[in-house]
PDB file of C-alpha atoms in Angstrom:
ATOM      1  CA  GLN A   1     165.086 -42.303 171.809  1.00  0.00           C
ATOM      2  CA  ARG A   2     162.809 -44.870 170.162  1.00  0.00           C
ATOM      3  CA  HIS A   3     161.289 -44.187 166.776  1.00  0.00           C
ATOM      4  CA  ILE A   4     157.521 -44.642 166.881  1.00  0.00           C
ATOM      5  CA  GLU A   5     156.111 -45.548 163.470  1.00  0.00           C
ATOM      6  CA  THR A   6     152.553 -46.588 164.317  1.00  0.00           C
ATOM      7  CA  ILE A   7     150.095 -45.432 166.967  1.00  0.00           C
ATOM      8  CA  LEU A   8     146.843 -47.264 167.638  1.00  0.00           C
ATOM      9  CA  TYR A   9     144.308 -44.876 169.124  1.00  0.00           C
ATOM     10  CA  HIS A  10     140.742 -45.798 170.033  1.00  0.00           C
ATOM     11  CA  SER A  11     138.662 -42.667 169.584  1.00  0.00           C
ATOM     12  CA  GLU A  12     135.199 -43.954 170.620  1.00  0.00           C
ATOM     13  CA  GLN A  13     133.622 -41.926 167.815  1.00  0.00           C
ATOM     14  CA  ASN A  14     135.315 -38.779 169.105  1.00  0.00           C
ATOM     15  CA  ASP A  15     136.591 -36.595 166.276  1.00  0.00           C
ATOM     16  CA  VAL A  16     139.085 -34.752 168.500  1.00  0.00           C
ATOM     17  CA  LEU A  17     142.485 -36.459 168.483  1.00  0.00           C
ATOM     18  CA  PRO A  18     145.253 -35.718 171.019  1.00  0.00           C
ATOM     19  CA  SER A  19     147.669 -33.021 169.864  1.00  0.00           C
ATOM     20  CA  HIS A  20     150.637 -35.414 169.661  1.00  0.00           C
ATOM     21  CA  ILE A  21     148.756 -37.591 167.151  1.00  0.00           C
ATOM     22  CA  VAL A  22     147.245 -35.100 164.705  1.00  0.00           C
ATOM     23  CA  SER A  23     150.470 -34.627 162.767  1.00  0.00           C
ATOM     24  CA  LYS A  24     151.083 -38.372 162.347  1.00  0.00           C
ATOM     25  CA  GLN A  25     149.783 -40.839 159.773  1.00  0.00           C
ATOM     26  CA  VAL A  26     146.463 -41.929 161.257  1.00  0.00           C
ATOM     27  CA  TYR A  27     144.497 -44.988 160.174  1.00  0.00           C
ATOM     28  CA  THR A  28     140.792 -45.208 160.927  1.00  0.00           C
ATOM     29  CA  TYR A  29     137.933 -47.699 160.573  1.00  0.00           C
ATOM     30  CA  THR A  30     135.484 -45.094 159.221  1.00  0.00           C
ATOM     31  CA  THR A  31     135.139 -42.819 156.196  1.00  0.00           C
ATOM     32  CA  LEU A  32     133.908 -40.093 158.549  1.00  0.00           C
ATOM     33  CA  ARG A  33     137.390 -38.585 158.924  1.00  0.00           C
ATOM     34  CA  PRO A  34     138.725 -37.621 155.453  1.00  0.00           C
ATOM     35  CA  LYS A  35     142.107 -36.445 156.797  1.00  0.00           C
ATOM     36  CA  GLN A  36     142.854 -39.954 158.084  1.00  0.00           C
ATOM     37  CA  THR A  37     143.543 -43.116 156.086  1.00  0.00           C
ATOM     38  CA  TYR A  38     140.503 -45.382 156.005  1.00  0.00           C
ATOM     39  CA  ILE A  39     141.275 -49.065 156.566  1.00  0.00           C
ATOM     40  CA  PRO A  40     138.288 -51.002 157.909  1.00  0.00           C
ATOM     41  CA  CYS A  41     138.483 -54.219 159.864  1.00  0.00           C
ATOM     42  CA  GLY A  42     138.230 -57.012 157.323  1.00  0.00           C
ATOM     43  CA  PHE A  43     137.134 -60.606 157.042  1.00  0.00           C
ATOM     44  CA  ILE A  44     138.925 -62.719 159.647  1.00  0.00           C
ATOM     45  CA  GLU A  45     138.743 -66.400 158.829  1.00  0.00           C
ATOM     46  CA  SER A  46     137.587 -68.401 161.840  1.00  0.00           C
ATOM     47  CA  SER A  47     137.418 -72.096 162.616  1.00  0.00           C
ATOM     48  CA  PHE A  48     133.623 -71.954 162.715  1.00  0.00           C
ATOM     49  CA  GLY A  49     131.986 -73.753 159.799  1.00  0.00           C
ATOM     50  CA  TYR A  50     130.137 -70.764 158.395  1.00  0.00           C
ATOM     51  CA  GLU A  51     130.115 -72.200 154.863  1.00  0.00           C
ATOM     52  CA  THR A  52     127.853 -75.046 155.953  1.00  0.00           C
ATOM     53  CA  TYR A  53     126.176 -73.302 158.888  1.00  0.00           C
ATOM     54  CA  TYR A  54     122.750 -72.983 157.313  1.00  0.00           C
ATOM     55  CA  LYS A  55     122.937 -76.386 155.631  1.00  0.00           C
ATOM     56  CA  LYS A  56     123.537 -78.116 158.954  1.00  0.00           C
ATOM     57  CA  THR A  57     121.105 -76.033 161.004  1.00  0.00           C
ATOM     58  CA  ASN A  58     117.494 -77.139 160.657  1.00  0.00           C
ATOM     59  CA  LYS A  59     115.972 -74.181 162.442  1.00  0.00           C
ATOM     60  CA  ILE A  60     116.643 -70.540 161.630  1.00  0.00           C
ATOM     61  CA  ASN A  61     115.959 -68.212 164.557  1.00  0.00           C
ATOM     62  CA  GLN A  62     114.157 -65.192 163.115  1.00  0.00           C
ATOM     63  CA  LYS A  63     112.039 -64.496 166.186  1.00  0.00           C
ATOM     64  CA  SER A  64     114.716 -63.600 168.755  1.00  0.00           C
ATOM     65  CA  ILE A  65     116.836 -60.493 168.371  1.00  0.00           C
ATOM     66  CA  LEU A  66     120.309 -59.861 169.817  1.00  0.00           C
ATOM     67  CA  TYR A  67     122.020 -56.631 170.765  1.00  0.00           C
ATOM     68  CA  LEU A  68     125.683 -57.240 171.604  1.00  0.00           C
ATOM     69  CA  GLY A  69     127.293 -54.437 173.582  1.00  0.00           C
ATOM     70  CA  ALA A  70     126.989 -52.125 176.552  1.00  0.00           C
ATOM     71  CA  VAL A  71     123.639 -50.490 177.294  1.00  0.00           C
ATOM     72  CA  ASN A  72     123.843 -49.445 180.946  1.00  0.00           C
ATOM     73  CA  PHE A  73     126.960 -47.280 181.118  1.00  0.00           C
ATOM     74  CA  PRO A  74     126.529 -43.682 182.383  1.00  0.00           C
ATOM     75  CA  LYS A  75     125.412 -41.209 179.714  1.00  0.00           C
ATOM     76  CA  MET A  76     124.511 -44.037 177.320  1.00  0.00           C
ATOM     77  CA  HIS A  77     120.737 -43.682 177.534  1.00  0.00           C
ATOM     78  CA  HIS A  78     120.300 -43.706 173.755  1.00  0.00           C
ATOM     79  CA  ARG A  79     120.838 -47.458 173.430  1.00  0.00           C
ATOM     80  CA  MET A  80     118.512 -48.445 176.273  1.00  0.00           C
ATOM     81  CA  ASP A  81     115.876 -45.899 175.201  1.00  0.00           C
ATOM     82  CA  THR A  82     116.004 -47.296 171.643  1.00  0.00           C
ATOM     83  CA  ILE A  83     115.609 -50.893 172.859  1.00  0.00           C
ATOM     84  CA  ASN A  84     112.680 -49.921 175.109  1.00  0.00           C
ATOM     85  CA  LYS A  85     110.940 -48.157 172.221  1.00  0.00           C
ATOM     86  CA  ILE A  86     111.321 -51.177 169.949  1.00  0.00           C
ATOM     87  CA  GLU A  87     109.908 -53.496 172.627  1.00  0.00           C
ATOM     88  CA  GLU A  88     107.091 -51.241 173.865  1.00  0.00           C
ATOM     89  CA  ASP A  89     104.151 -53.096 172.258  1.00  0.00           C
ATOM     90  CA  GLY A  90     105.492 -56.597 172.942  1.00  0.00           C
ATOM     91  CA  LEU A  91     105.905 -57.641 169.296  1.00  0.00           C
ATOM     92  CA  ILE A  92     109.699 -57.789 169.552  1.00  0.00           C
ATOM     93  CA  ASN A  93     111.883 -59.126 172.331  1.00  0.00           C
ATOM     94  CA  ILE A  94     115.546 -58.074 172.376  1.00  0.00           C
ATOM     95  CA  THR A  95     118.224 -59.930 174.308  1.00  0.00           C
ATOM     96  CA  TYR A  96     121.240 -57.790 175.090  1.00  0.00           C
ATOM     97  CA  VAL A  97     124.581 -59.263 176.085  1.00  0.00           C
ATOM     98  CA  GLU A  98     126.961 -56.754 177.651  1.00  0.00           C
ATOM     99  CA  ASN A  99     129.987 -58.781 178.719  1.00  0.00           C
ATOM    100  CA  ALA A 100     130.956 -60.937 175.751  1.00  0.00           C
ATOM    101  CA  PHE A 101     134.663 -60.321 176.187  1.00  0.00           C
ATOM    102  CA  SER A 102     135.913 -63.893 175.738  1.00  0.00           C
ATOM    103  CA  ASP A 103     135.598 -66.188 172.737  1.00  0.00           C
ATOM    104  CA  GLN A 104     133.366 -68.465 174.796  1.00  0.00           C
ATOM    105  CA  THR A 105     130.813 -65.811 175.783  1.00  0.00           C
ATOM    106  CA  PHE A 106     130.895 -64.170 172.342  1.00  0.00           C
ATOM    107  CA  ASN A 107     130.349 -67.481 170.522  1.00  0.00           C
ATOM    108  CA  ALA A 108     127.649 -68.610 172.955  1.00  0.00           C
ATOM    109  CA  ALA A 109     125.711 -65.386 172.369  1.00  0.00           C
ATOM    110  CA  LEU A 110     125.933 -65.559 168.574  1.00  0.00           C
ATOM    111  CA  ASP A 111     125.068 -69.236 168.329  1.00  0.00           C
ATOM    112  CA  ARG A 112     121.525 -68.513 169.529  1.00  0.00           C
ATOM    113  CA  PHE A 113     120.618 -65.660 167.177  1.00  0.00           C
ATOM    114  CA  ASP A 114     120.439 -64.882 163.464  1.00  0.00           C
ATOM    115  CA  ILE A 115     119.254 -61.251 163.664  1.00  0.00           C
ATOM    116  CA  ILE A 116     121.542 -58.750 165.396  1.00  0.00           C
ATOM    117  CA  ILE A 117     120.827 -55.051 165.782  1.00  0.00           C
ATOM    118  CA  ASN A 118     123.387 -52.254 165.915  1.00  0.00           C
ATOM    119  CA  ILE A 119     122.698 -49.091 167.917  1.00  0.00           C
ATOM    120  CA  HIS A 120     125.110 -46.175 168.158  1.00  0.00           C
ATOM    121  CA  LYS A 121     126.481 -45.026 171.480  1.00  0.00           C
ATOM    122  CA  TYR A 122     124.934 -41.574 170.995  1.00  0.00           C
ATOM    123  CA  PRO A 123     122.034 -40.244 168.864  1.00  0.00           C
ATOM    124  CA  GLY A 124     122.573 -38.445 165.570  1.00  0.00           C
ATOM    125  CA  SER A 125     122.706 -41.375 163.161  1.00  0.00           C
ATOM    126  CA  ASN A 126     123.985 -39.868 159.910  1.00  0.00           C
ATOM    127  CA  LYS A 127     126.862 -38.193 161.770  1.00  0.00           C
ATOM    128  CA  ARG A 128     128.016 -41.401 163.480  1.00  0.00           C
ATOM    129  CA  ALA A 129     130.633 -43.835 162.251  1.00  0.00           C
ATOM    130  CA  ALA A 130     129.362 -47.309 161.464  1.00  0.00           C
ATOM    131  CA  GLU A 131     130.602 -49.879 163.979  1.00  0.00           C
ATOM    132  CA  SER A 132     132.670 -51.704 161.377  1.00  0.00           C
ATOM    133  CA  VAL A 133     134.816 -53.433 164.013  1.00  0.00           C
ATOM    134  CA  ARG A 134     131.690 -55.084 165.388  1.00  0.00           C
ATOM    135  CA  PHE A 135     130.443 -55.931 161.897  1.00  0.00           C
ATOM    136  CA  SER A 136     133.733 -57.667 161.165  1.00  0.00           C
ATOM    137  CA  GLN A 137     133.582 -59.703 164.366  1.00  0.00           C
ATOM    138  CA  LEU A 138     130.018 -60.818 163.719  1.00  0.00           C
ATOM    139  CA  LEU A 139     130.356 -61.652 160.033  1.00  0.00           C
ATOM    140  CA  SER A 140     133.703 -63.353 160.449  1.00  0.00           C
ATOM    141  CA  TYR A 141     132.137 -65.710 162.972  1.00  0.00           C
ATOM    142  CA  LYS A 142     129.038 -66.731 161.027  1.00  0.00           C
ATOM    143  CA  PRO A 143     126.407 -65.603 158.517  1.00  0.00           C
ATOM    144  CA  CYS A 144     123.906 -63.332 160.269  1.00  0.00           C
ATOM    145  CA  LEU A 145     121.577 -60.441 159.490  1.00  0.00           C
ATOM    146  CA  ILE A 146     122.777 -57.121 160.904  1.00  0.00           C
ATOM    147  CA  ILE A 147     120.198 -54.345 161.125  1.00  0.00           C
ATOM    148  CA  SER A 148     121.726 -50.989 162.052  1.00  0.00           C
ATOM    149  CA  GLU A 149     120.749 -47.432 162.765  1.00  0.00           C
ATOM    150  CA  ARG A 150     121.643 -45.083 159.945  1.00  0.00           C
ATOM    151  CA  SER A 151     125.313 -44.103 159.855  1.00  0.00           C
ATOM    152  CA  PHE A 152     127.622 -41.720 158.060  1.00  0.00           C
ATOM    153  CA  PRO A 153     126.806 -42.067 154.308  1.00  0.00           C
ATOM    154  CA  GLY A 154     130.331 -43.103 153.330  1.00  0.00           C
ATOM    155  CA  ASP A 155     130.257 -45.964 155.821  1.00  0.00           C
ATOM    156  CA  GLU A 156     126.834 -47.090 154.637  1.00  0.00           C
ATOM    157  CA  LYS A 157     128.171 -47.245 151.085  1.00  0.00           C
ATOM    158  CA  GLU A 158     131.062 -49.468 152.227  1.00  0.00           C
ATOM    159  CA  PHE A 159     128.611 -51.988 153.703  1.00  0.00           C
ATOM    160  CA  ASP A 160     125.952 -51.764 151.006  1.00  0.00           C
ATOM    161  CA  GLY A 161     124.323 -55.185 150.610  1.00  0.00           C
ATOM    162  CA  ILE A 162     126.055 -56.465 153.749  1.00  0.00           C
ATOM    163  CA  VAL A 163     124.409 -54.506 156.589  1.00  0.00           C
ATOM    164  CA  ILE A 164     120.864 -53.118 156.521  1.00  0.00           C
ATOM    165  CA  PHE A 165     120.856 -49.452 157.555  1.00  0.00           C
ATOM    166  CA  THR A 166     117.452 -48.112 158.487  1.00  0.00           C
ATOM    167  CA  SER A 167     115.740 -45.096 160.037  1.00  0.00           C
ATOM    168  CA  ASN A 168     113.080 -47.408 161.508  1.00  0.00           C
ATOM    169  CA  LEU A 169     114.680 -50.297 163.380  1.00  0.00           C
ATOM    170  CA  LYS A 170     111.371 -51.649 164.636  1.00  0.00           C
ATOM    171  CA  GLN A 171     109.708 -51.865 161.224  1.00  0.00           C
ATOM    172  CA  THR A 172     112.781 -53.404 159.593  1.00  0.00           C
ATOM    173  CA  ILE A 173     113.131 -56.004 162.363  1.00  0.00           C
ATOM    174  CA  LEU A 174     109.482 -57.014 162.007  1.00  0.00           C
ATOM    175  CA  GLU A 175     109.818 -57.348 158.229  1.00  0.00           C
ATOM    176  CA  HIS A 176     112.673 -59.819 158.623  1.00  0.00           C
ATOM    177  CA  MET A 177     111.125 -61.670 161.551  1.00  0.00           C
ATOM    178  CA  ASN A 178     108.143 -62.432 159.324  1.00  0.00           C
ATOM    179  CA  MET A 179     110.056 -63.058 156.096  1.00  0.00           C
ATOM    180  CA  PRO A 180     109.763 -66.585 154.589  1.00  0.00           C
ATOM    181  CA  THR A 181     112.615 -68.679 155.970  1.00  0.00           C
ATOM    182  CA  GLU A 182     114.228 -69.527 152.629  1.00  0.00           C
ATOM    183  CA  LEU A 183     114.140 -65.898 151.530  1.00  0.00           C
ATOM    184  CA  PHE A 184     115.699 -64.882 154.854  1.00  0.00           C
ATOM    185  CA  ARG A 185     118.357 -67.587 154.553  1.00  0.00           C
ATOM    186  CA  GLY A 186     119.287 -66.454 151.039  1.00  0.00           C
ATOM    187  CA  LYS A 187     119.544 -62.816 152.081  1.00  0.00           C
ATOM    188  CA  VAL A 188     121.826 -63.664 154.995  1.00  0.00           C
ATOM    189  CA  LEU A 189     124.129 -65.884 152.934  1.00  0.00           C
ATOM    190  CA  LYS A 190     124.374 -63.293 150.153  1.00  0.00           C
ATOM    191  CA  ALA A 191     125.376 -60.571 152.643  1.00  0.00           C
ATOM    192  CA  HIS A 192     127.985 -62.850 154.184  1.00  0.00           C
ATOM    193  CA  SER A 193     129.399 -63.770 150.779  1.00  0.00           C
ATOM    194  CA  LEU A 194     129.687 -60.077 149.843  1.00  0.00           C
ATOM    195  CA  PHE A 195     131.545 -59.366 153.070  1.00  0.00           C
ATOM    196  CA  GLN A 196     134.036 -62.164 152.400  1.00  0.00           C
ATOM    197  CA  GLU A 197     134.652 -60.908 148.863  1.00  0.00           C
ATOM    198  CA  ARG A 198     134.861 -57.190 149.612  1.00  0.00           C
ATOM    199  CA  PHE A 199     136.790 -57.190 152.878  1.00  0.00           C
ATOM    200  CA  THR A 200     139.797 -59.437 152.341  1.00  0.00           C
ATOM    201  CA  VAL A 201     143.081 -58.110 153.722  1.00  0.00           C
ATOM    202  CA  ARG A 202     144.375 -57.480 150.197  1.00  0.00           C
ATOM    203  CA  ASP A 203     141.218 -55.644 149.162  1.00  0.00           C
ATOM    204  CA  ILE A 204     141.037 -53.242 152.105  1.00  0.00           C
ATOM    205  CA  PHE A 205     144.750 -52.424 151.901  1.00  0.00           C
ATOM    206  CA  ASP A 206     144.467 -51.842 148.142  1.00  0.00           C
ATOM    207  CA  ARG A 207     141.551 -49.466 148.654  1.00  0.00           C
ATOM    208  CA  ALA A 208     143.634 -47.510 151.150  1.00  0.00           C
ATOM    209  CA  HIS A 209     146.581 -47.436 148.701  1.00  0.00           C
ATOM    210  CA  VAL A 210     148.915 -48.881 151.349  1.00  0.00           C
ATOM    211  CA  TRP A 211     149.249 -52.485 150.149  1.00  0.00           C
ATOM    212  CA  SER A 212     152.698 -52.023 148.593  1.00  0.00           C
ATOM    213  CA  LYS A 213     153.965 -50.198 151.683  1.00  0.00           C
ATOM    214  CA  PHE A 214     152.699 -52.964 153.915  1.00  0.00           C
ATOM    215  CA  ILE A 215     153.980 -55.862 151.839  1.00  0.00           C
ATOM    216  CA  ASN A 216     157.436 -54.278 151.520  1.00  0.00           C
ATOM    217  CA  ASN A 217     157.788 -54.009 155.290  1.00  0.00           C
ATOM    218  CA  THR A 218     156.686 -57.455 156.378  1.00  0.00           C
ATOM    219  CA  ASN A 219     157.700 -61.046 155.867  1.00  0.00           C
ATOM    220  CA  ILE A 220     154.063 -62.140 155.847  1.00  0.00           C
ATOM    221  CA  LYS A 221     152.856 -63.464 152.497  1.00  0.00           C
ATOM    222  CA  LEU A 222     149.200 -62.676 151.823  1.00  0.00           C
ATOM    223  CA  GLN A 223     147.059 -63.518 148.843  1.00  0.00           C
TER     224      GLN A 223
END
């Protein structure tokens, strides 16, 4: 009989875990579940030249907004309803990309936008885990401004200065659409720099108090 040491379980923001998992050591991407060990997705170095992205790009796109993720699945009316409410007076236009499952489609979507919004799958903002997996994907690819619905307070604290959490997505989007370009550029680069510093592999494992356990059971050498 094989010895199973690690189980990866995708809960989709569902707090109820299967009975065969609850007694195991469980790692999670959110602070919402205090009985589980919190290890967020960290900074993943990519080949994209994010360090010089804004130096090489002459035009910053503050006028077009991206939502990356599913909006039309059954029982997921909250996302589409939120987008429709933001767009209702025509001041904001949101492009949503649902099928960015390959590097090519993901990169192509992000290359065109600098403001990305995050909407939870279901309503009830302060009880919902922040989508830290998505934040990691976005910020590892390039500097960008992420504006999110409010999330569980512990998760908001983790991303303080990196992601903008707001109770009024529309107002916050408009403020940044109309922000002077250099001020916007500086805000985006600062958030990206904070993410790189705060979410290294070593840092997130240290915070979870599992670094020594990990390093003693692998041949990988990490800084």
